[in-house]
Amino acid sequence: MTHLRWPVALAAVVVALVMQVSLFPHVAWHGVVPNLCLLVVVAAALTVEAPFALLLGFTAGLALDLAPPADHVAGRWALALTVAAFLAARVRQDQKPSALAVVGTVAAASFVATSLFALSGVLLRDPATSVAGLLEVVLVALVWDVLLTPFVLPPLMRLFARLHPQWATS
C-alpha cells in the first residue's frame, strides 16, 4: 500500500486546497479561513516518517502559494508549512499521540506557520500585511484550525497509517 501514499496524500492536499480557497471564504472570520492544508500536513507528520511529512508540507505550501487568489510572494506558505511539518514530526513518538497532544500540536503548528507567513510578509514589505493586524490574524487562524481538528485529523491519520503501516504509530 506504500505505493499509494503519494497519490492519496496529494489528493488530500488538493481537496483541502479547493475547499480552503473556494468554500471557506464564505465563512471567513475577520477575513481568515481555516488552513486545511496545514491540517493535512500535521496529520501526515504525526503519522508517518518526517521526510515524507516535510516534503508534503513543502508541496502543500507551494500549492497554497500558487492557488488563486494568492496575492503574495510565492514560497511563504511553502516555508511555513515545511516548518510546521518539522515541528509536528518532532512531537511524534513511537506510540500513538493522545487527543490532547494532537490538538496541542495543531495549535502550535498553526501558531508557528501563520506567524511565519505573516512575519515574512512584513519582512518582504507585503502591502496587505500590517504589524497591527498580525496578532489578530494569528489568533483567529489558530482558533479555526483547532476547531476543525476533531473533524479532519482522526480520519486523515487513520488513512496515512493504513497506507504506510510500518512507519505509522500504533
Short mmCIF file of N, CA and C in Angstrom, two decimals:
data_model
loop_
_atom_site.label_atom_id
_atom_site.label_comp_id
_atom_site.label_asym_id
_atom_site.label_seq_id
_atom_site.Cartn_x
_atom_site.Cartn_y
_atom_site.Cartn_z
N MET A 1 0.82 -1.20 0.00
CA MET A 1 0.00 0.00 0.00
C MET A 1 0.86 1.27 0.00
N THR A 2 2.17 1.12 0.21
CA THR A 2 3.01 2.31 0.28
C THR A 2 3.09 3.03 -1.06
N HIS A 3 2.85 2.33 -2.16
CA HIS A 3 2.90 2.98 -3.47
C HIS A 3 1.73 3.94 -3.67
N LEU A 4 0.68 3.81 -2.87
CA LEU A 4 -0.47 4.72 -2.96
C LEU A 4 -0.31 5.94 -2.06
N ARG A 5 0.74 5.95 -1.26
CA ARG A 5 0.90 7.01 -0.27
C ARG A 5 0.94 8.40 -0.89
N TRP A 6 1.78 8.61 -1.90
CA TRP A 6 1.89 9.93 -2.51
C TRP A 6 0.62 10.35 -3.25
N PRO A 7 0.03 9.49 -4.08
CA PRO A 7 -1.21 9.91 -4.75
C PRO A 7 -2.32 10.27 -3.76
N VAL A 8 -2.46 9.48 -2.70
CA VAL A 8 -3.51 9.77 -1.72
C VAL A 8 -3.20 11.05 -0.95
N ALA A 9 -1.94 11.24 -0.57
CA ALA A 9 -1.56 12.46 0.15
C ALA A 9 -1.78 13.70 -0.72
N LEU A 10 -1.39 13.61 -1.98
CA LEU A 10 -1.59 14.75 -2.89
C LEU A 10 -3.08 14.99 -3.14
N ALA A 11 -3.87 13.93 -3.22
CA ALA A 11 -5.32 14.10 -3.37
C ALA A 11 -5.90 14.80 -2.14
N ALA A 12 -5.42 14.43 -0.95
CA ALA A 12 -5.88 15.08 0.28
C ALA A 12 -5.52 16.57 0.27
N VAL A 13 -4.32 16.89 -0.21
CA VAL A 13 -3.90 18.30 -0.30
C VAL A 13 -4.78 19.04 -1.30
N VAL A 14 -5.06 18.43 -2.44
CA VAL A 14 -5.88 19.09 -3.46
C VAL A 14 -7.29 19.34 -2.94
N VAL A 15 -7.89 18.35 -2.29
CA VAL A 15 -9.23 18.53 -1.72
C VAL A 15 -9.21 19.64 -0.67
N ALA A 16 -8.21 19.61 0.20
CA ALA A 16 -8.08 20.64 1.23
C ALA A 16 -7.91 22.03 0.61
N LEU A 17 -7.08 22.11 -0.40
CA LEU A 17 -6.82 23.39 -1.07
C LEU A 17 -8.07 23.93 -1.75
N VAL A 18 -8.78 23.07 -2.45
CA VAL A 18 -10.00 23.51 -3.13
C VAL A 18 -11.03 24.00 -2.12
N MET A 19 -11.19 23.27 -1.04
CA MET A 19 -12.14 23.72 0.00
C MET A 19 -11.69 25.02 0.64
N GLN A 20 -10.39 25.13 0.86
CA GLN A 20 -9.85 26.31 1.53
C GLN A 20 -10.02 27.58 0.69
N VAL A 21 -9.85 27.47 -0.62
CA VAL A 21 -9.93 28.68 -1.45
C VAL A 21 -11.30 28.92 -2.08
N SER A 22 -12.19 27.91 -2.05
CA SER A 22 -13.49 28.11 -2.69
C SER A 22 -14.64 28.11 -1.70
N LEU A 23 -14.65 27.21 -0.75
CA LEU A 23 -15.77 27.09 0.18
C LEU A 23 -15.60 27.97 1.42
N PHE A 24 -14.44 27.90 2.04
CA PHE A 24 -14.26 28.58 3.32
C PHE A 24 -14.22 30.11 3.27
N PRO A 25 -13.90 30.75 2.16
CA PRO A 25 -14.01 32.21 2.17
C PRO A 25 -15.42 32.72 2.47
N HIS A 26 -16.42 31.86 2.27
CA HIS A 26 -17.80 32.25 2.57
C HIS A 26 -18.10 32.24 4.06
N VAL A 27 -17.25 31.58 4.84
CA VAL A 27 -17.43 31.55 6.29
C VAL A 27 -16.23 32.16 7.01
N ALA A 28 -15.47 32.97 6.30
CA ALA A 28 -14.28 33.60 6.88
C ALA A 28 -14.65 34.42 8.10
N TRP A 29 -13.78 34.37 9.08
CA TRP A 29 -13.97 35.14 10.31
C TRP A 29 -12.88 36.21 10.33
N HIS A 30 -13.28 37.46 10.22
CA HIS A 30 -12.35 38.58 10.12
C HIS A 30 -11.38 38.40 8.94
N GLY A 31 -11.89 37.77 7.87
CA GLY A 31 -11.09 37.57 6.68
C GLY A 31 -10.14 36.39 6.73
N VAL A 32 -10.17 35.62 7.80
CA VAL A 32 -9.27 34.48 7.96
C VAL A 32 -10.07 33.19 7.81
N VAL A 33 -9.53 32.26 7.02
CA VAL A 33 -10.17 30.97 6.81
C VAL A 33 -9.35 29.87 7.47
N PRO A 34 -9.96 28.72 7.73
CA PRO A 34 -9.19 27.60 8.27
C PRO A 34 -8.14 27.15 7.26
N ASN A 35 -7.02 26.70 7.75
CA ASN A 35 -5.94 26.24 6.88
C ASN A 35 -5.98 24.70 6.83
N LEU A 36 -6.80 24.19 5.92
CA LEU A 36 -6.94 22.74 5.80
C LEU A 36 -5.66 22.09 5.31
N CYS A 37 -4.90 22.80 4.50
CA CYS A 37 -3.61 22.24 4.04
C CYS A 37 -2.69 22.01 5.22
N LEU A 38 -2.69 22.90 6.16
CA LEU A 38 -1.89 22.72 7.38
C LEU A 38 -2.34 21.48 8.14
N LEU A 39 -3.64 21.26 8.22
CA LEU A 39 -4.16 20.10 8.94
C LEU A 39 -3.75 18.79 8.25
N VAL A 40 -3.73 18.77 6.93
CA VAL A 40 -3.28 17.58 6.20
C VAL A 40 -1.80 17.31 6.51
N VAL A 41 -1.02 18.36 6.52
CA VAL A 41 0.42 18.22 6.77
C VAL A 41 0.67 17.75 8.21
N VAL A 42 -0.05 18.30 9.16
CA VAL A 42 0.13 17.88 10.56
C VAL A 42 -0.30 16.42 10.74
N ALA A 43 -1.38 16.02 10.08
CA ALA A 43 -1.82 14.62 10.16
C ALA A 43 -0.73 13.69 9.64
N ALA A 44 -0.11 14.07 8.54
CA ALA A 44 0.97 13.25 7.99
C ALA A 44 2.17 13.24 8.94
N ALA A 45 2.52 14.38 9.48
CA ALA A 45 3.68 14.47 10.36
C ALA A 45 3.50 13.67 11.64
N LEU A 46 2.27 13.57 12.12
CA LEU A 46 2.00 12.81 13.34
C LEU A 46 1.86 11.31 13.08
N THR A 47 1.81 10.92 11.81
CA THR A 47 1.51 9.53 11.50
C THR A 47 2.66 8.79 10.81
N VAL A 48 3.33 9.44 9.88
CA VAL A 48 4.37 8.75 9.11
C VAL A 48 5.72 9.42 9.32
N GLU A 49 6.72 8.95 8.60
CA GLU A 49 8.08 9.45 8.81
C GLU A 49 8.22 10.93 8.44
N ALA A 50 9.15 11.59 9.09
CA ALA A 50 9.34 13.03 8.94
C ALA A 50 9.69 13.47 7.52
N PRO A 51 10.58 12.79 6.78
CA PRO A 51 10.89 13.27 5.44
C PRO A 51 9.67 13.35 4.52
N PHE A 52 8.78 12.38 4.63
CA PHE A 52 7.54 12.41 3.84
C PHE A 52 6.71 13.63 4.23
N ALA A 53 6.57 13.87 5.53
CA ALA A 53 5.76 15.00 6.02
C ALA A 53 6.38 16.33 5.60
N LEU A 54 7.71 16.44 5.66
CA LEU A 54 8.36 17.68 5.26
C LEU A 54 8.15 17.96 3.77
N LEU A 55 8.30 16.95 2.96
CA LEU A 55 8.08 17.12 1.52
C LEU A 55 6.61 17.43 1.22
N LEU A 56 5.71 16.79 1.93
CA LEU A 56 4.28 17.09 1.77
C LEU A 56 3.98 18.52 2.22
N GLY A 57 4.61 18.96 3.31
CA GLY A 57 4.43 20.33 3.77
C GLY A 57 4.88 21.34 2.74
N PHE A 58 6.04 21.09 2.15
CA PHE A 58 6.54 21.99 1.11
C PHE A 58 5.60 22.00 -0.10
N THR A 59 5.16 20.82 -0.52
CA THR A 59 4.28 20.70 -1.67
C THR A 59 2.94 21.39 -1.42
N ALA A 60 2.35 21.14 -0.25
CA ALA A 60 1.07 21.77 0.09
C ALA A 60 1.22 23.28 0.19
N GLY A 61 2.31 23.73 0.78
CA GLY A 61 2.55 25.17 0.90
C GLY A 61 2.75 25.83 -0.44
N LEU A 62 3.48 25.18 -1.32
CA LEU A 62 3.69 25.74 -2.66
C LEU A 62 2.38 25.79 -3.43
N ALA A 63 1.56 24.75 -3.30
CA ALA A 63 0.24 24.76 -3.94
C ALA A 63 -0.60 25.91 -3.40
N LEU A 64 -0.53 26.13 -2.10
CA LEU A 64 -1.27 27.24 -1.48
C LEU A 64 -0.73 28.59 -1.95
N ASP A 65 0.58 28.66 -2.13
CA ASP A 65 1.19 29.90 -2.63
C ASP A 65 0.75 30.23 -4.05
N LEU A 66 0.53 29.22 -4.87
CA LEU A 66 0.24 29.43 -6.28
C LEU A 66 -1.26 29.42 -6.61
N ALA A 67 -2.08 28.96 -5.69
CA ALA A 67 -3.52 28.88 -5.95
C ALA A 67 -4.16 30.26 -5.91
N PRO A 68 -5.01 30.54 -6.89
CA PRO A 68 -5.73 31.81 -6.85
C PRO A 68 -6.61 31.84 -5.61
N PRO A 69 -6.81 32.90 -4.97
CA PRO A 69 -6.47 34.28 -5.27
C PRO A 69 -5.19 34.75 -4.58
N ALA A 70 -4.15 33.93 -4.59
CA ALA A 70 -2.89 34.29 -3.93
C ALA A 70 -2.37 35.63 -4.46
N ASP A 71 -2.03 36.50 -3.53
CA ASP A 71 -1.53 37.83 -3.90
C ASP A 71 -0.24 38.15 -3.15
N HIS A 72 0.52 37.12 -2.84
CA HIS A 72 1.75 37.31 -2.07
C HIS A 72 2.90 36.63 -2.81
N VAL A 73 4.09 36.85 -2.30
CA VAL A 73 5.28 36.26 -2.89
C VAL A 73 5.22 34.75 -2.69
N ALA A 74 5.41 34.01 -3.78
CA ALA A 74 5.38 32.55 -3.70
C ALA A 74 6.53 32.04 -2.85
N GLY A 75 6.24 31.04 -2.05
CA GLY A 75 7.24 30.44 -1.20
C GLY A 75 7.00 30.69 0.28
N ARG A 76 6.17 31.66 0.60
CA ARG A 76 5.93 31.96 2.01
C ARG A 76 5.17 30.84 2.70
N TRP A 77 4.11 30.34 2.08
CA TRP A 77 3.37 29.22 2.68
C TRP A 77 4.20 27.94 2.60
N ALA A 78 4.99 27.77 1.55
CA ALA A 78 5.83 26.58 1.44
C ALA A 78 6.80 26.52 2.63
N LEU A 79 7.42 27.63 2.95
CA LEU A 79 8.31 27.69 4.11
C LEU A 79 7.53 27.43 5.40
N ALA A 80 6.39 28.09 5.55
CA ALA A 80 5.62 27.98 6.79
C ALA A 80 5.13 26.55 7.02
N LEU A 81 4.62 25.88 5.99
CA LEU A 81 4.10 24.53 6.18
C LEU A 81 5.23 23.50 6.33
N THR A 82 6.39 23.78 5.74
CA THR A 82 7.53 22.88 5.95
C THR A 82 8.00 22.95 7.40
N VAL A 83 8.07 24.15 7.95
CA VAL A 83 8.45 24.32 9.35
C VAL A 83 7.40 23.68 10.27
N ALA A 84 6.12 23.86 9.93
CA ALA A 84 5.05 23.24 10.72
C ALA A 84 5.16 21.72 10.70
N ALA A 85 5.47 21.16 9.53
CA ALA A 85 5.65 19.70 9.42
C ALA A 85 6.82 19.24 10.28
N PHE A 86 7.90 19.99 10.27
CA PHE A 86 9.06 19.64 11.09
C PHE A 86 8.70 19.63 12.57
N LEU A 87 8.01 20.68 13.02
CA LEU A 87 7.63 20.76 14.43
C LEU A 87 6.67 19.64 14.82
N ALA A 88 5.69 19.37 13.96
CA ALA A 88 4.73 18.31 14.26
C ALA A 88 5.40 16.95 14.27
N ALA A 89 6.35 16.74 13.37
CA ALA A 89 7.06 15.45 13.34
C ALA A 89 7.89 15.24 14.60
N ARG A 90 8.35 16.33 15.20
CA ARG A 90 9.12 16.22 16.45
C ARG A 90 8.25 15.74 17.60
N VAL A 91 6.94 15.97 17.52
CA VAL A 91 6.03 15.53 18.57
C VAL A 91 5.80 14.03 18.49
N ARG A 92 5.83 13.51 17.27
CA ARG A 92 5.54 12.09 17.06
C ARG A 92 6.58 11.23 17.76
N GLN A 93 6.10 10.31 18.55
CA GLN A 93 6.97 9.35 19.23
C GLN A 93 6.67 7.96 18.66
N ASP A 94 7.06 6.92 19.37
CA ASP A 94 6.80 5.56 18.91
C ASP A 94 5.38 5.10 19.22
N GLN A 95 4.65 5.86 19.97
CA GLN A 95 3.28 5.50 20.28
C GLN A 95 2.32 6.51 19.66
N LYS A 96 1.07 6.11 19.58
CA LYS A 96 0.04 6.98 19.02
C LYS A 96 -0.14 8.19 19.93
N PRO A 97 -0.14 9.42 19.37
CA PRO A 97 -0.31 10.60 20.22
C PRO A 97 -1.73 10.66 20.78
N SER A 98 -1.85 11.19 21.98
CA SER A 98 -3.16 11.34 22.60
C SER A 98 -3.94 12.45 21.90
N ALA A 99 -5.24 12.49 22.15
CA ALA A 99 -6.09 13.52 21.55
C ALA A 99 -5.61 14.91 21.97
N LEU A 100 -5.22 15.05 23.22
CA LEU A 100 -4.72 16.34 23.71
C LEU A 100 -3.42 16.73 23.01
N ALA A 101 -2.55 15.74 22.78
CA ALA A 101 -1.29 16.02 22.08
C ALA A 101 -1.55 16.42 20.63
N VAL A 102 -2.53 15.80 20.00
CA VAL A 102 -2.87 16.15 18.62
C VAL A 102 -3.39 17.59 18.55
N VAL A 103 -4.31 17.95 19.43
CA VAL A 103 -4.85 19.31 19.43
C VAL A 103 -3.76 20.31 19.76
N GLY A 104 -2.92 20.00 20.72
CA GLY A 104 -1.81 20.88 21.07
C GLY A 104 -0.83 21.06 19.92
N THR A 105 -0.57 19.97 19.20
CA THR A 105 0.32 20.03 18.05
C THR A 105 -0.27 20.90 16.95
N VAL A 106 -1.57 20.74 16.69
CA VAL A 106 -2.23 21.58 15.68
C VAL A 106 -2.17 23.04 16.10
N ALA A 107 -2.43 23.32 17.36
CA ALA A 107 -2.39 24.70 17.84
C ALA A 107 -0.99 25.29 17.67
N ALA A 108 0.03 24.54 18.05
CA ALA A 108 1.40 25.03 17.92
C ALA A 108 1.79 25.20 16.46
N ALA A 109 1.45 24.22 15.63
CA ALA A 109 1.78 24.31 14.21
C ALA A 109 1.05 25.47 13.54
N SER A 110 -0.20 25.66 13.90
CA SER A 110 -0.97 26.77 13.34
C SER A 110 -0.37 28.11 13.75
N PHE A 111 -0.02 28.23 15.02
CA PHE A 111 0.58 29.47 15.51
C PHE A 111 1.90 29.77 14.80
N VAL A 112 2.75 28.75 14.72
CA VAL A 112 4.07 28.94 14.11
C VAL A 112 3.95 29.22 12.61
N ALA A 113 3.15 28.43 11.90
CA ALA A 113 3.03 28.60 10.45
C ALA A 113 2.41 29.93 10.09
N THR A 114 1.32 30.29 10.77
CA THR A 114 0.66 31.57 10.46
C THR A 114 1.55 32.74 10.84
N SER A 115 2.24 32.63 11.96
CA SER A 115 3.16 33.70 12.37
C SER A 115 4.31 33.84 11.38
N LEU A 116 4.86 32.73 10.97
CA LEU A 116 5.96 32.75 10.00
C LEU A 116 5.51 33.36 8.67
N PHE A 117 4.31 32.97 8.22
CA PHE A 117 3.77 33.54 6.98
C PHE A 117 3.58 35.06 7.13
N ALA A 118 2.97 35.47 8.24
CA ALA A 118 2.71 36.89 8.45
C ALA A 118 3.99 37.69 8.61
N LEU A 119 4.93 37.18 9.39
CA LEU A 119 6.19 37.90 9.60
C LEU A 119 7.01 37.97 8.32
N SER A 120 6.96 36.93 7.50
CA SER A 120 7.67 37.00 6.22
C SER A 120 7.04 38.07 5.33
N GLY A 121 5.74 38.27 5.45
CA GLY A 121 5.08 39.34 4.71
C GLY A 121 5.55 40.71 5.16
N VAL A 122 5.74 40.86 6.46
CA VAL A 122 6.25 42.14 6.99
C VAL A 122 7.67 42.36 6.50
N LEU A 123 8.50 41.33 6.57
CA LEU A 123 9.89 41.47 6.13
C LEU A 123 10.00 41.75 4.63
N LEU A 124 9.10 41.18 3.85
CA LEU A 124 9.11 41.40 2.40
C LEU A 124 8.30 42.63 1.99
N ARG A 125 7.82 43.35 2.98
CA ARG A 125 7.04 44.58 2.77
C ARG A 125 5.81 44.33 1.90
N ASP A 126 5.10 43.26 2.22
CA ASP A 126 3.84 42.96 1.55
C ASP A 126 2.82 44.03 1.96
N PRO A 127 2.24 44.75 1.00
CA PRO A 127 1.31 45.82 1.35
C PRO A 127 0.05 45.34 2.05
N ALA A 128 -0.31 44.07 1.89
CA ALA A 128 -1.51 43.54 2.53
C ALA A 128 -1.27 43.15 3.98
N THR A 129 -0.03 43.19 4.43
CA THR A 129 0.32 42.76 5.78
C THR A 129 0.67 43.97 6.63
N SER A 130 0.03 44.04 7.79
CA SER A 130 0.36 45.11 8.72
C SER A 130 0.74 44.51 10.06
N VAL A 131 1.64 45.16 10.74
CA VAL A 131 2.09 44.68 12.04
C VAL A 131 0.93 44.71 13.04
N ALA A 132 0.07 45.71 12.91
CA ALA A 132 -1.04 45.85 13.85
C ALA A 132 -2.02 44.68 13.78
N GLY A 133 -2.24 44.14 12.60
CA GLY A 133 -3.21 43.07 12.45
C GLY A 133 -2.65 41.67 12.60
N LEU A 134 -1.34 41.55 12.82
CA LEU A 134 -0.72 40.23 12.89
C LEU A 134 -1.27 39.35 13.99
N LEU A 135 -1.38 39.88 15.18
CA LEU A 135 -1.82 39.07 16.31
C LEU A 135 -3.24 38.57 16.11
N GLU A 136 -4.11 39.43 15.62
CA GLU A 136 -5.50 39.02 15.39
C GLU A 136 -5.57 37.91 14.35
N VAL A 137 -4.85 38.05 13.26
CA VAL A 137 -4.85 37.03 12.21
C VAL A 137 -4.33 35.70 12.74
N VAL A 138 -3.26 35.74 13.49
CA VAL A 138 -2.66 34.51 14.04
C VAL A 138 -3.63 33.83 15.00
N LEU A 139 -4.26 34.60 15.86
CA LEU A 139 -5.18 34.01 16.84
C LEU A 139 -6.45 33.46 16.18
N VAL A 140 -6.99 34.17 15.21
CA VAL A 140 -8.18 33.68 14.51
C VAL A 140 -7.85 32.41 13.74
N ALA A 141 -6.70 32.38 13.09
CA ALA A 141 -6.29 31.17 12.36
C ALA A 141 -6.12 30.00 13.33
N LEU A 142 -5.52 30.24 14.46
CA LEU A 142 -5.34 29.19 15.46
C LEU A 142 -6.68 28.64 15.92
N VAL A 143 -7.65 29.51 16.20
CA VAL A 143 -8.98 29.07 16.63
C VAL A 143 -9.64 28.23 15.55
N TRP A 144 -9.60 28.71 14.31
CA TRP A 144 -10.18 27.95 13.20
C TRP A 144 -9.57 26.55 13.11
N ASP A 145 -8.26 26.48 13.11
CA ASP A 145 -7.57 25.20 12.93
C ASP A 145 -7.86 24.23 14.08
N VAL A 146 -7.89 24.74 15.29
CA VAL A 146 -8.18 23.88 16.44
C VAL A 146 -9.63 23.41 16.40
N LEU A 147 -10.55 24.27 15.98
CA LEU A 147 -11.96 23.86 15.90
C LEU A 147 -12.18 22.75 14.87
N LEU A 148 -11.43 22.76 13.79
CA LEU A 148 -11.60 21.73 12.76
C LEU A 148 -10.79 20.46 13.02
N THR A 149 -9.89 20.51 13.97
CA THR A 149 -9.03 19.36 14.26
C THR A 149 -9.79 18.06 14.50
N PRO A 150 -10.83 18.03 15.35
CA PRO A 150 -11.51 16.75 15.60
C PRO A 150 -12.19 16.16 14.37
N PHE A 151 -12.49 16.98 13.39
CA PHE A 151 -13.18 16.50 12.19
C PHE A 151 -12.21 16.08 11.08
N VAL A 152 -11.02 16.65 11.07
CA VAL A 152 -10.09 16.43 9.97
C VAL A 152 -8.96 15.47 10.34
N LEU A 153 -8.35 15.65 11.50
CA LEU A 153 -7.16 14.87 11.84
C LEU A 153 -7.40 13.38 12.04
N PRO A 154 -8.41 12.94 12.80
CA PRO A 154 -8.56 11.49 13.01
C PRO A 154 -8.72 10.69 11.71
N PRO A 155 -9.60 11.09 10.77
CA PRO A 155 -9.68 10.28 9.55
C PRO A 155 -8.41 10.32 8.71
N LEU A 156 -7.75 11.48 8.65
CA LEU A 156 -6.52 11.57 7.88
C LEU A 156 -5.40 10.74 8.52
N MET A 157 -5.30 10.76 9.83
CA MET A 157 -4.27 9.98 10.50
C MET A 157 -4.50 8.48 10.29
N ARG A 158 -5.76 8.04 10.33
CA ARG A 158 -6.06 6.64 10.05
C ARG A 158 -5.70 6.28 8.62
N LEU A 159 -6.00 7.19 7.69
CA LEU A 159 -5.68 6.95 6.28
C LEU A 159 -4.18 6.82 6.07
N PHE A 160 -3.41 7.75 6.62
CA PHE A 160 -1.95 7.69 6.47
C PHE A 160 -1.39 6.44 7.14
N ALA A 161 -1.94 6.04 8.28
CA ALA A 161 -1.47 4.85 8.97
C ALA A 161 -1.73 3.59 8.14
N ARG A 162 -2.85 3.54 7.46
CA ARG A 162 -3.16 2.37 6.63
C ARG A 162 -2.27 2.31 5.39
N LEU A 163 -1.85 3.47 4.89
CA LEU A 163 -1.05 3.48 3.67
C LEU A 163 0.41 3.14 3.91
N HIS A 164 0.88 3.33 5.11
CA HIS A 164 2.29 3.05 5.40
C HIS A 164 2.40 2.51 6.83
N PRO A 165 1.91 1.29 7.05
CA PRO A 165 1.82 0.78 8.43
C PRO A 165 3.15 0.58 9.13
N GLN A 166 4.24 0.32 8.41
CA GLN A 166 5.50 0.10 9.12
C GLN A 166 6.05 1.37 9.74
N TRP A 167 5.64 2.55 9.25
CA TRP A 167 6.10 3.81 9.84
C TRP A 167 5.05 4.43 10.74
N ALA A 168 3.82 3.99 10.60
CA ALA A 168 2.73 4.60 11.36
C ALA A 168 2.85 4.23 12.83
N THR A 169 2.39 5.15 13.66
CA THR A 169 2.37 4.87 15.08
C THR A 169 1.25 3.87 15.36
N SER A 170 1.40 3.07 16.39
CA SER A 170 0.39 2.06 16.67
C SER A 170 -0.63 2.54 17.66
#
